[in-house]
mmCIF file of C-alpha atoms in Angstrom:
data_model
loop_
_atom_site.group_PDB
_atom_site.id
_atom_site.type_symbol
_atom_site.label_atom_id
_atom_site.label_comp_id
_atom_site.label_asym_id
_atom_site.label_seq_id
_atom_site.Cartn_x
_atom_site.Cartn_y
_atom_site.Cartn_z
ATOM 1 C CA UNK R 26 -21.700 -46.513 67.319
ATOM 2 C CA UNK R 27 -20.286 -43.691 65.836
ATOM 3 C CA UNK R 28 -21.066 -42.418 62.330
ATOM 4 C CA UNK R 29 -18.532 -42.165 59.793
ATOM 5 C CA UNK R 30 -18.567 -38.888 57.560
ATOM 6 C CA UNK R 31 -16.795 -38.648 54.333
ATOM 7 C CA UNK R 32 -14.984 -35.541 54.383
ATOM 8 C CA UNK R 33 -13.841 -34.480 50.434
ATOM 9 C CA UNK R 34 -10.296 -33.782 50.193
ATOM 10 C CA UNK R 35 -9.669 -30.758 48.147
ATOM 11 C CA UNK R 36 -6.053 -30.836 46.212
ATOM 12 C CA UNK R 37 -3.844 -28.030 47.436
ATOM 13 C CA UNK R 38 -2.483 -27.057 43.953
ATOM 14 C CA UNK R 39 -3.866 -27.195 40.575
ATOM 15 C CA UNK R 40 -1.463 -28.022 37.543
ATOM 16 C CA UNK R 41 -2.442 -25.985 34.926
ATOM 17 C CA UNK R 42 -0.478 -25.772 31.596
ATOM 18 C CA UNK R 43 1.426 -22.653 31.149
ATOM 19 C CA UNK R 44 1.110 -20.361 27.998
ATOM 20 C CA UNK R 45 2.946 -21.690 25.285
ATOM 21 C CA UNK R 46 5.559 -19.512 23.859
ATOM 22 C CA UNK R 47 5.159 -18.105 20.476
ATOM 23 C CA UNK R 48 7.634 -17.427 17.745
ATOM 24 C CA UNK R 49 7.349 -14.478 15.128
ATOM 25 C CA UNK R 50 6.914 -17.176 12.671
ATOM 26 C CA UNK R 51 4.153 -18.810 14.392
ATOM 27 C CA UNK R 52 2.114 -15.608 15.056
ATOM 28 C CA UNK R 53 2.906 -15.038 11.280
ATOM 29 C CA UNK R 54 0.931 -18.304 10.424
ATOM 30 C CA UNK R 55 -2.202 -16.760 11.911
ATOM 31 C CA UNK R 56 -2.234 -13.743 9.599
ATOM 32 C CA UNK R 57 -4.869 -14.393 6.998
ATOM 33 C CA UNK R 58 -3.836 -14.263 3.341
ATOM 34 C CA UNK R 59 -6.527 -11.734 2.949
ATOM 35 C CA UNK R 60 -4.331 -9.048 4.693
ATOM 36 C CA UNK R 61 -1.742 -9.365 1.722
ATOM 37 C CA UNK R 62 -4.405 -9.401 -0.738
ATOM 38 C CA UNK R 63 -5.676 -6.294 0.737
ATOM 39 C CA UNK R 64 -2.499 -4.767 0.474
ATOM 40 C CA UNK R 65 -1.961 -5.531 -3.035
ATOM 41 C CA UNK R 66 -5.561 -4.064 -4.007
ATOM 42 C CA UNK R 67 -4.747 -0.791 -1.928
ATOM 43 C CA UNK R 68 -1.394 -0.310 -3.716
ATOM 44 C CA UNK R 69 -2.957 -1.046 -7.149
ATOM 45 C CA UNK R 70 -5.840 1.302 -6.060
ATOM 46 C CA UNK R 71 -3.102 4.038 -5.107
ATOM 47 C CA UNK R 72 -0.537 3.604 -8.161
ATOM 48 C CA UNK R 73 -3.649 3.160 -10.284
ATOM 49 C CA UNK R 74 -1.742 2.127 -13.603
ATOM 50 C CA UNK R 75 -4.638 2.090 -15.518
ATOM 51 C CA UNK R 76 -5.119 6.141 -14.756
ATOM 52 C CA UNK R 77 -1.788 6.677 -15.849
ATOM 53 C CA UNK R 78 -1.883 5.303 -19.185
ATOM 54 C CA UNK R 79 -3.199 8.382 -20.994
ATOM 55 C CA UNK R 80 -0.351 10.401 -19.470
ATOM 56 C CA UNK R 81 2.219 7.624 -20.554
ATOM 57 C CA UNK R 82 1.132 7.915 -24.016
ATOM 58 C CA UNK R 83 1.317 11.393 -24.315
ATOM 59 C CA UNK R 84 4.706 11.252 -22.696
ATOM 60 C CA UNK R 85 6.126 8.582 -25.267
ATOM 61 C CA UNK R 86 4.156 9.760 -28.589
ATOM 62 C CA UNK R 87 7.272 10.554 -30.324
ATOM 63 C CA UNK R 88 8.798 7.241 -29.562
ATOM 64 C CA UNK R 89 8.529 3.910 -31.411
ATOM 65 C CA UNK R 90 6.983 0.871 -29.900
ATOM 66 C CA UNK R 91 10.364 -0.405 -28.935
ATOM 67 C CA UNK R 92 11.389 2.781 -26.994
ATOM 68 C CA UNK R 93 8.049 3.106 -25.438
ATOM 69 C CA UNK R 94 7.988 -0.725 -24.195
ATOM 70 C CA UNK R 95 11.203 -0.060 -22.808
ATOM 71 C CA UNK R 96 10.271 3.448 -21.113
ATOM 72 C CA UNK R 97 7.196 1.423 -19.467
ATOM 73 C CA UNK R 98 9.534 -1.387 -18.222
ATOM 74 C CA UNK R 99 12.079 0.847 -16.670
ATOM 75 C CA UNK R 100 9.370 3.009 -15.062
ATOM 76 C CA UNK R 101 7.608 -0.021 -13.576
ATOM 77 C CA UNK R 102 10.924 -1.584 -12.180
ATOM 78 C CA UNK R 103 11.803 1.919 -10.664
ATOM 79 C CA UNK R 104 8.620 2.097 -9.083
ATOM 80 C CA UNK R 105 9.137 -1.312 -7.602
ATOM 81 C CA UNK R 106 12.820 -0.465 -6.514
ATOM 82 C CA UNK R 107 11.660 2.622 -4.700
ATOM 83 C CA UNK R 108 8.809 0.685 -2.840
ATOM 84 C CA UNK R 109 11.168 -2.042 -1.780
ATOM 85 C CA UNK R 110 13.584 0.289 -0.576
ATOM 86 C CA UNK R 111 10.999 2.129 1.598
ATOM 87 C CA UNK R 112 9.686 -1.357 2.679
ATOM 88 C CA UNK R 113 13.078 -1.961 4.374
ATOM 89 C CA UNK R 114 13.883 1.573 5.304
ATOM 90 C CA UNK R 115 10.622 2.773 6.601
ATOM 91 C CA UNK R 116 10.827 1.818 10.269
ATOM 92 C CA UNK R 117 14.413 3.433 10.463
ATOM 93 C CA UNK R 118 12.614 6.504 8.783
ATOM 94 C CA UNK R 119 10.262 6.911 11.343
ATOM 95 C CA UNK R 120 12.513 6.265 14.177
ATOM 96 C CA UNK R 121 14.920 8.998 12.882
ATOM 97 C CA UNK R 122 12.330 11.526 12.921
ATOM 98 C CA UNK R 123 10.969 10.481 16.028
ATOM 99 C CA UNK R 124 7.480 9.738 14.423
ATOM 100 C CA UNK R 125 5.050 7.335 15.829
ATOM 101 C CA UNK R 126 3.294 4.778 13.596
ATOM 102 C CA UNK R 127 -0.301 5.943 14.544
ATOM 103 C CA UNK R 128 0.866 9.652 14.021
ATOM 104 C CA UNK R 129 2.186 8.576 10.792
ATOM 105 C CA UNK R 130 -0.922 6.945 9.950
ATOM 106 C CA UNK R 131 -3.203 9.779 10.378
ATOM 107 C CA UNK R 132 -0.864 11.687 8.197
ATOM 108 C CA UNK R 133 -0.831 8.978 5.523
ATOM 109 C CA UNK R 134 -4.338 8.687 5.910
ATOM 110 C CA UNK R 135 -5.044 12.684 4.952
ATOM 111 C CA UNK R 136 -2.599 12.343 2.105
ATOM 112 C CA UNK R 137 -4.449 9.243 0.532
ATOM 113 C CA UNK R 138 -7.894 10.596 1.189
ATOM 114 C CA UNK R 139 -6.743 13.854 -0.603
ATOM 115 C CA UNK R 140 -5.526 11.947 -3.701
ATOM 116 C CA UNK R 141 -8.915 9.992 -3.684
ATOM 117 C CA UNK R 142 -10.797 12.965 -3.857
ATOM 118 C CA UNK R 143 -8.911 14.405 -6.964
ATOM 119 C CA UNK R 144 -9.078 10.712 -8.546
ATOM 120 C CA UNK R 145 -12.958 10.936 -7.806
ATOM 121 C CA UNK R 146 -13.025 14.037 -10.093
ATOM 122 C CA UNK R 147 -11.050 11.933 -12.496
ATOM 123 C CA UNK R 148 -7.949 14.028 -12.480
ATOM 124 C CA UNK R 149 -4.328 13.435 -11.313
ATOM 125 C CA UNK R 150 -4.002 14.907 -7.695
ATOM 126 C CA UNK R 151 -1.321 17.811 -7.203
ATOM 127 C CA UNK R 152 -0.159 15.719 -4.681
ATOM 128 C CA UNK R 153 1.409 13.234 -7.431
ATOM 129 C CA UNK R 154 2.193 15.722 -9.796
ATOM 130 C CA UNK R 155 1.826 19.819 -9.840
ATOM 131 C CA UNK R 156 1.452 21.840 -13.255
ATOM 132 C CA UNK R 157 5.153 22.797 -13.002
ATOM 133 C CA UNK R 158 6.421 19.179 -12.813
ATOM 134 C CA UNK R 159 4.057 18.483 -15.693
ATOM 135 C CA UNK R 160 5.679 21.290 -18.046
ATOM 136 C CA UNK R 161 9.220 20.044 -16.805
ATOM 137 C CA UNK R 162 8.766 16.385 -17.683
ATOM 138 C CA UNK R 163 7.536 17.452 -21.285
ATOM 139 C CA UNK R 164 10.871 18.824 -21.850
ATOM 140 C CA UNK R 165 12.830 15.864 -20.763
ATOM 141 C CA UNK R 166 14.188 13.022 -23.026
ATOM 142 C CA UNK R 167 13.726 10.305 -20.653
ATOM 143 C CA UNK R 168 10.482 10.197 -18.546
ATOM 144 C CA UNK R 169 10.802 6.686 -17.417
ATOM 145 C CA UNK R 170 12.132 7.239 -13.898
ATOM 146 C CA UNK R 171 11.177 10.949 -13.272
ATOM 147 C CA UNK R 172 8.154 11.646 -13.380
ATOM 148 C CA UNK R 173 6.710 8.078 -14.279
ATOM 149 C CA UNK R 174 8.615 5.830 -11.910
ATOM 150 C CA UNK R 175 8.263 8.689 -9.190
ATOM 151 C CA UNK R 176 6.267 10.640 -8.186
ATOM 152 C CA UNK R 177 3.350 9.535 -10.419
ATOM 153 C CA UNK R 178 3.619 5.570 -9.638
ATOM 154 C CA UNK R 179 5.634 5.508 -6.643
ATOM 155 C CA UNK R 180 4.360 8.690 -5.012
ATOM 156 C CA UNK R 181 3.967 9.820 -1.383
ATOM 157 C CA UNK R 182 0.666 7.806 -1.395
ATOM 158 C CA UNK R 183 2.184 4.571 -2.434
ATOM 159 C CA UNK R 184 5.236 5.108 -0.096
ATOM 160 C CA UNK R 185 2.919 5.666 3.017
ATOM 161 C CA UNK R 186 0.860 2.510 2.244
ATOM 162 C CA UNK R 187 4.001 0.542 2.124
ATOM 163 C CA UNK R 188 5.500 2.086 5.474
ATOM 164 C CA UNK R 189 1.979 1.601 7.353
ATOM 165 C CA UNK R 190 1.580 -1.948 6.302
ATOM 166 C CA UNK R 191 5.452 -2.736 6.958
ATOM 167 C CA UNK R 192 4.801 -1.518 10.528
ATOM 168 C CA UNK R 193 1.761 -4.079 11.285
ATOM 169 C CA UNK R 194 4.220 -7.252 11.695
ATOM 170 C CA UNK R 195 7.695 -6.060 11.772
ATOM 171 C CA UNK R 196 9.111 -9.595 10.846
ATOM 172 C CA UNK R 197 11.091 -10.731 7.859
ATOM 173 C CA UNK R 198 8.409 -13.080 6.624
ATOM 174 C CA UNK R 199 5.929 -10.288 6.840
ATOM 175 C CA UNK R 200 8.306 -8.163 4.790
ATOM 176 C CA UNK R 201 8.932 -10.822 2.067
ATOM 177 C CA UNK R 202 5.119 -11.250 1.467
ATOM 178 C CA UNK R 203 4.720 -7.751 1.202
ATOM 179 C CA UNK R 204 7.652 -7.490 -1.432
ATOM 180 C CA UNK R 205 6.217 -10.500 -3.442
ATOM 181 C CA UNK R 206 3.108 -8.203 -3.815
ATOM 182 C CA UNK R 207 4.767 -5.214 -5.030
ATOM 183 C CA UNK R 208 6.799 -7.179 -7.719
ATOM 184 C CA UNK R 209 3.415 -8.535 -8.626
ATOM 185 C CA UNK R 210 2.576 -5.198 -9.201
ATOM 186 C CA UNK R 211 5.481 -4.137 -10.965
ATOM 187 C CA UNK R 212 4.822 -6.814 -13.437
ATOM 188 C CA UNK R 213 1.315 -5.865 -13.776
ATOM 189 C CA UNK R 214 2.205 -2.216 -14.544
ATOM 190 C CA UNK R 215 4.510 -3.243 -17.144
ATOM 191 C CA UNK R 216 2.204 -5.440 -18.845
ATOM 192 C CA UNK R 217 -0.416 -2.675 -19.012
ATOM 193 C CA UNK R 218 2.209 0.274 -20.158
ATOM 194 C CA UNK R 219 2.850 -2.366 -23.026
ATOM 195 C CA UNK R 220 -0.635 -2.710 -23.863
ATOM 196 C CA UNK R 221 -1.560 0.663 -23.402
ATOM 197 C CA UNK R 222 -2.416 1.665 -27.094
ATOM 198 C CA UNK R 223 -4.627 -1.142 -26.991
ATOM 199 C CA UNK R 224 -6.217 -0.670 -23.524
ATOM 200 C CA UNK R 225 -6.674 3.101 -24.238
ATOM 201 C CA UNK R 226 -8.744 2.036 -27.297
ATOM 202 C CA UNK R 227 -10.841 -0.210 -25.954
ATOM 203 C CA UNK R 228 -11.552 1.936 -22.847
ATOM 204 C CA UNK R 229 -11.371 5.296 -24.261
ATOM 205 C CA UNK R 230 -11.390 8.473 -22.021
ATOM 206 C CA UNK R 231 -14.804 7.586 -20.401
ATOM 207 C CA UNK R 232 -13.560 4.106 -19.330
ATOM 208 C CA UNK R 233 -10.311 5.058 -17.920
ATOM 209 C CA UNK R 234 -12.217 7.936 -16.088
ATOM 210 C CA UNK R 235 -14.731 5.362 -14.671
ATOM 211 C CA UNK R 236 -11.787 2.934 -13.610
ATOM 212 C CA UNK R 237 -10.079 5.937 -11.705
ATOM 213 C CA UNK R 238 -13.405 7.013 -9.955
ATOM 214 C CA UNK R 239 -13.370 3.387 -8.584
ATOM 215 C CA UNK R 240 -10.023 3.328 -7.398
ATOM 216 C CA UNK R 241 -10.495 6.633 -5.736
ATOM 217 C CA UNK R 242 -13.497 5.288 -3.977
ATOM 218 C CA UNK R 243 -11.115 2.557 -2.886
ATOM 219 C CA UNK R 244 -8.560 5.075 -1.697
ATOM 220 C CA UNK R 245 -11.241 7.008 -0.072
ATOM 221 C CA UNK R 246 -12.491 4.027 2.397
ATOM 222 C CA UNK R 247 -8.637 3.184 2.826
ATOM 223 C CA UNK R 248 -7.752 6.731 4.159
ATOM 224 C CA UNK R 249 -10.572 6.761 6.643
ATOM 225 C CA UNK R 250 -9.683 3.530 8.085
ATOM 226 C CA UNK R 251 -6.025 4.820 8.553
ATOM 227 C CA UNK R 252 -7.137 7.461 10.226
ATOM 228 C CA UNK R 253 -9.792 5.849 12.501
ATOM 229 C CA UNK R 254 -7.634 3.121 13.500
ATOM 230 C CA UNK R 255 -4.857 5.747 14.407
ATOM 231 C CA UNK R 256 -7.203 7.799 16.560
ATOM 232 C CA UNK R 257 -8.300 4.782 18.191
ATOM 233 C CA UNK R 258 -5.090 4.277 19.334
ATOM 234 C CA UNK R 259 -3.872 7.732 20.168
ATOM 235 C CA UNK R 260 -7.100 8.383 22.112
ATOM 236 C CA UNK R 261 -8.468 4.955 23.540
ATOM 237 C CA UNK R 262 -11.359 6.843 24.885
ATOM 238 C CA UNK R 263 -12.732 6.908 21.255
ATOM 239 C CA UNK R 264 -12.784 3.291 21.384
ATOM 240 C CA UNK R 265 -15.365 3.130 23.560
#
């Protein structure tokens, strides 16, 4: 009598589902809203419209309320236009000068860090406006675009931040959300300039200095983050 043995049969091929194709739009959906909130807060800290209020009042002291409000709105709009242009053309600028994103992150991080140190001391950094530029602006009839729009609002730090965030996800949807954040900042800055006398009266110089120092602390952390992330990419051994 022969004994039968059950031999398990293994399949020759396994059918496994292939990787799903992901489009830029699909990958954009996985990006959390906090990233854009972080961009807005970072830009708000760097632009620091509250800290600019005393400078704005001094520059427009001889103007009536209508002219002051018009200059404040024009300065905010000028800042927005400059940052939107940089948002669109930032990649082309880096490509033209053959600068890698990580190298620009290191440079931008150092720049933001230098501005933050000045803000922690409650003063305007020379990166934004030198003494000579301050004296020159005092002789100008119109100060809305220069120096308020740039370099006081849309200065090197703000421009660097926009370029760096734009390079994180080079897609139209990402650029559109960054543009929305910039437009919200324009509206907020224009509103703060309209309320400048009231805000400065309520906060006083001490209150404005406190806000400036808080913004400087946020900027310092951002600058360190920019530099650390870039160094990890430039020198992978640092990542551990």
